[in-house]
Amino acid sequence: MTQTIPLLSSDSLIFPPVHSALKEPNGLLAFGGDLTPKRLAKAYSSGIFPWFSEGEVIMWWSPDPRGVIYCNELKINKTLRKHLKKQTFTVTLNHAFEEVIELCADAPFRKEGTWIVDEMIDAYINMHQEGLAHSIEVWSGNQLVGGLYGVAINGYFSGESMFYKQSNASKTALVYLIDLLKSQNVEFLDCQMLNPFLAEMGCC
């Protein structure tokens, strides 16, 4: 049985219910619309996020199952724990959002094409200016060597992407983020989709 995927209009912020998302591909919910801060805020508050490649129409997703890291269950291996104790890096919050998202888009380890296209970069910079998107930066001296960004809304943080230029830099950013969430009594980090790196850190 073929399921029709709704096409969103530019004059309405209404999304279809997340339970109507496809099982294959997992979570595909709707097409179209735009990436204005209002629509993105509506999407994230409903557990929906955009994900598409260059030249494609905007696609909206809400996968089930969904990758999450429970803050009290973050896994820190011995190597990373030793590295954190050395305090090799300096970590900041919202000091270089635009640099972080641009480096995430052009991460050297990313072999496949990026979904962080120019349209997405502009959209999340606008979200940052609205106080809804945030970055964590990891520095070695005055060099930005790692970081991540995502959206904080409705009492939880939805991680979008991360990058590293030195070993353990992105993991350091993730540890800092989890500590920050715990200080705000947030129970979990929304990772959206599971991958081997996040699984190593406790994502399930």
Tab-separated table of N, CA, C and O in Angstrom, residues 112-186:
chain	number	residue	atom	x	y	z
A	112	GLU	N	30.645	11.351	2.467
A	112	GLU	CA	29.464	11.551	1.626
A	112	GLU	C	29.122	13.032	1.565
A	112	GLU	O	29.665	13.838	2.302
A	113	GLY	N	28.212	13.407	0.707
A	113	GLY	CA	27.807	14.799	0.598
A	113	GLY	C	27.127	15.281	1.870
A	113	GLY	O	26.473	14.510	2.572
A	114	THR	N	27.253	16.547	2.162
A	114	THR	CA	26.667	17.090	3.375
A	114	THR	C	25.219	17.491	3.163
A	114	THR	O	24.814	17.855	2.065
A	115	TRP	N	24.420	17.360	4.226
A	115	TRP	CA	23.052	17.880	4.197
A	115	TRP	C	23.023	19.330	4.694
A	115	TRP	O	21.994	19.986	4.636
A	116	ILE	N	24.163	19.817	5.195
A	116	ILE	CA	24.210	21.184	5.728
A	116	ILE	C	24.525	22.121	4.566
A	116	ILE	O	25.617	22.677	4.440
A	117	VAL	N	23.555	22.261	3.687
A	117	VAL	CA	23.691	23.095	2.500
A	117	VAL	C	23.539	24.565	2.897
A	117	VAL	O	23.183	24.891	4.031
A	118	ASP	N	23.825	25.455	1.958
A	118	ASP	CA	23.796	26.893	2.272
A	118	ASP	C	22.455	27.334	2.862
A	118	ASP	O	22.404	28.157	3.780
A	119	GLU	N	21.369	26.787	2.325
A	119	GLU	CA	20.028	27.134	2.821
A	119	GLU	C	19.874	26.756	4.296
A	119	GLU	O	19.277	27.494	5.089
A	120	MET	N	20.428	25.609	4.672
A	120	MET	CA	20.368	25.161	6.060
A	120	MET	C	21.256	26.034	6.950
A	120	MET	O	20.872	26.396	8.067
A	121	ILE	N	22.431	26.371	6.461
A	121	ILE	CA	23.335	27.222	7.241
A	121	ILE	C	22.662	28.547	7.554
A	121	ILE	O	22.642	28.999	8.715
A	122	ASP	N	22.084	29.170	6.545
A	122	ASP	CA	21.396	30.450	6.758
A	122	ASP	C	20.245	30.299	7.750
A	122	ASP	O	20.028	31.158	8.610
A	123	ALA	N	19.512	29.195	7.644
A	123	ALA	CA	18.354	28.983	8.515
A	123	ALA	C	18.760	28.849	9.971
A	123	ALA	O	18.135	29.449	10.867
A	124	TYR	N	19.833	28.107	10.234
A	124	TYR	CA	20.231	27.903	11.626
A	124	TYR	C	20.954	29.120	12.198
A	124	TYR	O	20.900	29.354	13.410
A	125	ILE	N	21.595	29.887	11.348
A	125	ILE	CA	22.143	31.166	11.821
A	125	ILE	C	20.996	32.070	12.254
A	125	ILE	O	21.074	32.739	13.308
A	126	ASN	N	19.912	32.087	11.492
A	126	ASN	CA	18.734	32.851	11.890
A	126	ASN	C	18.157	32.325	13.203
A	126	ASN	O	17.741	33.113	14.068
A	127	MET	N	18.143	31.005	13.363
A	127	MET	CA	17.665	30.413	14.612
A	127	MET	C	18.556	30.822	15.785
A	127	MET	O	18.072	31.096	16.891
A	128	HIS	N	19.849	30.852	15.527
A	128	HIS	CA	20.792	31.279	16.575
A	128	HIS	C	20.527	32.727	16.976
A	128	HIS	O	20.533	33.060	18.177
A	129	GLN	N	20.288	33.567	16.011
A	129	GLN	CA	20.007	34.970	16.293
A	129	GLN	C	18.701	35.140	17.059
A	129	GLN	O	18.524	36.123	17.785
A	130	GLU	N	17.795	34.158	16.920
A	130	GLU	CA	16.538	34.166	17.664
A	130	GLU	C	16.693	33.546	19.053
A	130	GLU	O	15.731	33.485	19.824
A	131	GLY	N	17.894	33.041	19.357
A	131	GLY	CA	18.139	32.431	20.658
A	131	GLY	C	17.695	30.988	20.768
A	131	GLY	O	17.595	30.450	21.873
A	132	LEU	N	17.461	30.328	19.634
A	132	LEU	CA	16.960	28.960	19.644
A	132	LEU	C	18.017	27.926	19.252
A	132	LEU	O	17.896	26.760	19.623
A	133	ALA	N	19.013	28.313	18.500
A	133	ALA	CA	20.094	27.410	18.109
A	133	ALA	C	21.373	27.828	18.832
A	133	ALA	O	21.635	29.022	19.005
A	134	HIS	N	22.151	26.834	19.242
A	134	HIS	CA	23.323	27.104	20.076
A	134	HIS	C	24.506	26.260	19.620
A	134	HIS	O	24.333	25.195	19.017
A	135	SER	N	25.678	26.749	19.930
A	135	SER	CA	26.896	26.022	19.586
A	135	SER	C	27.784	25.856	20.808
A	135	SER	O	27.771	26.681	21.725
A	136	ILE	N	28.535	24.780	20.789
A	136	ILE	CA	29.602	24.564	21.762
A	136	ILE	C	30.896	24.479	20.979
A	136	ILE	O	30.982	23.755	19.975
A	137	GLU	N	31.881	25.258	21.413
A	137	GLU	CA	33.157	25.335	20.712
A	137	GLU	C	34.273	24.754	21.575
A	137	GLU	O	34.304	24.979	22.782
A	138	VAL	N	35.170	24.035	20.957
A	138	VAL	CA	36.331	23.460	21.632
A	138	VAL	C	37.579	24.065	21.008
A	138	VAL	O	37.769	24.013	19.794
A	139	TRP	N	38.412	24.644	21.860
A	139	TRP	CA	39.576	25.395	21.398
A	139	TRP	C	40.873	24.764	21.892
A	139	TRP	O	40.950	24.279	23.026
A	140	SER	N	41.867	24.800	21.041
A	140	SER	CA	43.236	24.507	21.435
A	140	SER	C	44.016	25.800	21.239
A	140	SER	O	44.291	26.191	20.103
A	141	GLY	N	44.295	26.491	22.326
A	141	GLY	CA	44.817	27.846	22.199
A	141	GLY	C	43.739	28.725	21.589
A	141	GLY	O	42.609	28.773	22.071
A	142	ASN	N	44.079	29.395	20.503
A	142	ASN	CA	43.086	30.238	19.827
A	142	ASN	C	42.547	29.584	18.564
A	142	ASN	O	41.909	30.234	17.733
A	143	GLN	N	42.783	28.266	18.418
A	143	GLN	CA	42.317	27.531	17.251
A	143	GLN	C	41.054	26.734	17.593
A	143	GLN	O	41.010	26.005	18.584
A	144	LEU	N	40.022	26.879	16.754
A	144	LEU	CA	38.792	26.127	16.920
A	144	LEU	C	39.017	24.724	16.358
A	144	LEU	O	39.192	24.552	15.152
A	145	VAL	N	39.015	23.712	17.230
A	145	VAL	CA	39.385	22.361	16.817
A	145	VAL	C	38.225	21.368	16.917
A	145	VAL	O	38.365	20.199	16.526
A	146	GLY	N	37.094	21.805	17.426
A	146	GLY	CA	35.947	20.914	17.527
A	146	GLY	C	34.718	21.678	17.977
A	146	GLY	O	34.814	22.818	18.436
A	147	GLY	N	33.574	21.046	17.820
A	147	GLY	CA	32.360	21.700	18.275
A	147	GLY	C	31.123	20.996	17.778
A	147	GLY	O	31.190	20.007	17.038
A	148	LEU	N	29.991	21.508	18.209
A	148	LEU	CA	28.702	20.986	17.779
A	148	LEU	C	27.675	22.109	17.833
A	148	LEU	O	27.906	23.151	18.442
A	149	TYR	N	26.526	21.877	17.204
A	149	TYR	CA	25.431	22.835	17.296
A	149	TYR	C	24.112	22.092	17.282
A	149	TYR	O	24.027	20.920	16.875
A	150	GLY	N	23.084	22.756	17.757
A	150	GLY	CA	21.759	22.159	17.762
A	150	GLY	C	20.726	23.159	18.219
A	150	GLY	O	21.011	24.360	18.360
A	151	VAL	N	19.532	22.668	18.469
A	151	VAL	CA	18.385	23.515	18.797
A	151	VAL	C	17.866	23.179	20.184
A	151	VAL	O	17.661	22.004	20.509
A	152	ALA	N	17.671	24.205	21.004
A	152	ALA	CA	17.100	24.036	22.340
A	152	ALA	C	15.694	24.621	22.349
A	152	ALA	O	15.510	25.814	22.086
A	153	ILE	N	14.710	23.763	22.610
A	153	ILE	CA	13.324	24.223	22.605
A	153	ILE	C	12.483	23.244	23.419
A	153	ILE	O	12.752	22.042	23.441
A	154	ASN	N	11.505	23.773	24.120
A	154	ASN	CA	10.588	22.947	24.917
A	154	ASN	C	11.304	22.073	25.945
A	154	ASN	O	10.888	20.947	26.220
A	155	GLY	N	12.403	22.579	26.492
A	155	GLY	CA	13.074	21.869	27.577
A	155	GLY	C	13.976	20.728	27.162
A	155	GLY	O	14.378	19.923	28.007
A	156	TYR	N	14.322	20.634	25.882
A	156	TYR	CA	15.295	19.622	25.486
A	156	TYR	C	16.183	20.173	24.375
A	156	TYR	O	15.882	21.207	23.765
A	157	PHE	N	17.298	19.499	24.136
A	157	PHE	CA	18.264	19.932	23.130
A	157	PHE	C	18.330	18.874	22.040
A	157	PHE	O	18.529	17.690	22.315
A	158	SER	N	18.179	19.313	20.815
A	158	SER	CA	18.258	18.423	19.659
A	158	SER	C	19.562	18.692	18.924
A	158	SER	O	19.742	19.758	18.337
A	159	GLY	N	20.484	17.751	18.993
A	159	GLY	CA	21.782	17.928	18.354
A	159	GLY	C	21.680	17.783	16.847
A	159	GLY	O	20.989	16.889	16.337
A	160	GLU	N	22.379	18.644	16.123
A	160	GLU	CA	22.339	18.620	14.667
A	160	GLU	C	23.599	18.017	14.050
A	160	GLU	O	23.533	17.116	13.230
A	161	SER	N	24.756	18.526	14.434
A	161	SER	CA	25.986	18.021	13.831
A	161	SER	C	27.171	18.429	14.693
A	161	SER	O	27.054	19.309	15.555
A	162	MET	N	28.304	17.783	14.435
A	162	MET	CA	29.537	18.123	15.153
A	162	MET	C	30.726	17.939	14.216
A	162	MET	O	30.608	17.357	13.142
A	163	PHE	N	31.870	18.445	14.630
A	163	PHE	CA	33.088	18.289	13.840
A	163	PHE	C	34.287	18.220	14.775
A	163	PHE	O	34.198	18.581	15.960
A	164	TYR	N	35.387	17.751	14.267
A	164	TYR	CA	36.636	17.789	15.027
A	164	TYR	C	37.808	17.945	14.079
A	164	TYR	O	37.772	17.495	12.936
A	165	LYS	N	38.837	18.607	14.572
A	165	LYS	CA	40.108	18.718	13.857
A	165	LYS	C	41.229	18.045	14.644
A	165	LYS	O	42.316	17.833	14.102
A	166	GLN	N	40.975	17.776	15.930
A	166	GLN	CA	41.918	17.062	16.775
A	166	GLN	C	41.170	15.945	17.500
A	166	GLN	O	39.973	16.066	17.773
A	167	SER	N	41.886	14.875	17.822
A	167	SER	CA	41.275	13.748	18.511
A	167	SER	C	40.603	14.194	19.805
A	167	SER	O	41.153	15.027	20.537
A	168	ASN	N	39.431	13.651	20.053
A	168	ASN	CA	38.650	13.885	21.267
A	168	ASN	C	37.992	15.260	21.341
A	168	ASN	O	37.312	15.558	22.329
A	169	ALA	N	38.158	16.087	20.320
A	169	ALA	CA	37.583	17.437	20.390
A	169	ALA	C	36.058	17.401	20.333
A	169	ALA	O	35.384	18.073	21.123
A	170	SER	N	35.487	16.619	19.409
A	170	SER	CA	34.022	16.550	19.332
A	170	SER	C	33.452	15.825	20.547
A	170	SER	O	32.374	16.182	21.042
A	171	LYS	N	34.171	14.816	21.045
A	171	LYS	CA	33.709	14.114	22.249
A	171	LYS	C	33.725	15.046	23.457
A	171	LYS	O	32.831	14.985	24.313
A	172	THR	N	34.730	15.906	23.527
A	172	THR	CA	34.787	16.892	24.605
A	172	THR	C	33.581	17.825	24.540
A	172	THR	O	32.977	18.150	25.568
A	173	ALA	N	33.219	18.250	23.332
A	173	ALA	CA	32.049	19.110	23.166
A	173	ALA	C	30.790	18.404	23.650
A	173	ALA	O	29.933	19.006	24.314
A	174	LEU	N	30.665	17.122	23.341
A	174	LEU	CA	29.489	16.363	23.740
A	174	LEU	C	29.426	16.208	25.261
A	174	LEU	O	28.355	16.350	25.866
A	175	VAL	N	30.553	15.930	25.888
A	175	VAL	CA	30.593	15.810	27.351
A	175	VAL	C	30.194	17.134	28.000
A	175	VAL	O	29.410	17.168	28.964
A	176	TYR	N	30.711	18.226	27.470
A	176	TYR	CA	30.364	19.553	28.000
A	176	TYR	C	28.869	19.806	27.845
A	176	TYR	O	28.213	20.309	28.775
A	177	LEU	N	28.307	19.463	26.701
A	177	LEU	CA	26.881	19.666	26.462
A	177	LEU	C	26.044	18.858	27.460
A	177	LEU	O	25.081	19.381	28.040
A	178	ILE	N	26.390	17.591	27.642
A	178	ILE	CA	25.639	16.752	28.579
A	178	ILE	C	25.699	17.328	29.993
A	178	ILE	O	24.687	17.376	30.708
A	179	ASP	N	26.866	17.799	30.414
A	179	ASP	CA	26.988	18.424	31.743
A	179	ASP	C	26.099	19.659	31.836
A	179	ASP	O	25.470	19.906	32.875
A	180	LEU	N	26.056	20.438	30.754
A	180	LEU	CA	25.217	21.635	30.742
A	180	LEU	C	23.739	21.254	30.829
A	180	LEU	O	22.971	21.873	31.580
A	181	LEU	N	23.327	20.230	30.096
A	181	LEU	CA	21.941	19.789	30.144
A	181	LEU	C	21.574	19.282	31.536
A	181	LEU	O	20.484	19.574	32.048
A	182	LYS	N	22.468	18.531	32.156
A	182	LYS	CA	22.197	18.025	33.501
A	182	LYS	C	22.036	19.169	34.496
A	182	LYS	O	21.197	19.103	35.399
A	183	SER	N	22.812	20.242	34.316
A	183	SER	CA	22.704	21.391	35.218
A	183	SER	C	21.362	22.088	35.076
A	183	SER	O	20.934	22.818	35.982
A	184	GLN	N	20.684	21.868	33.931
A	184	GLN	CA	19.374	22.451	33.688
A	184	GLN	C	18.252	21.424	33.884
A	184	GLN	O	17.111	21.669	33.502
A	185	ASN	N	18.610	20.290	34.497
A	185	ASN	CA	17.652	19.209	34.774
A	185	ASN	C	17.019	18.629	33.514
A	185	ASN	O	15.872	18.162	33.541
A	186	VAL	N	17.763	18.678	32.414
A	186	VAL	CA	17.323	18.038	31.172
A	186	VAL	C	17.780	16.579	31.217
A	186	VAL	O	18.949	16.302	31.494
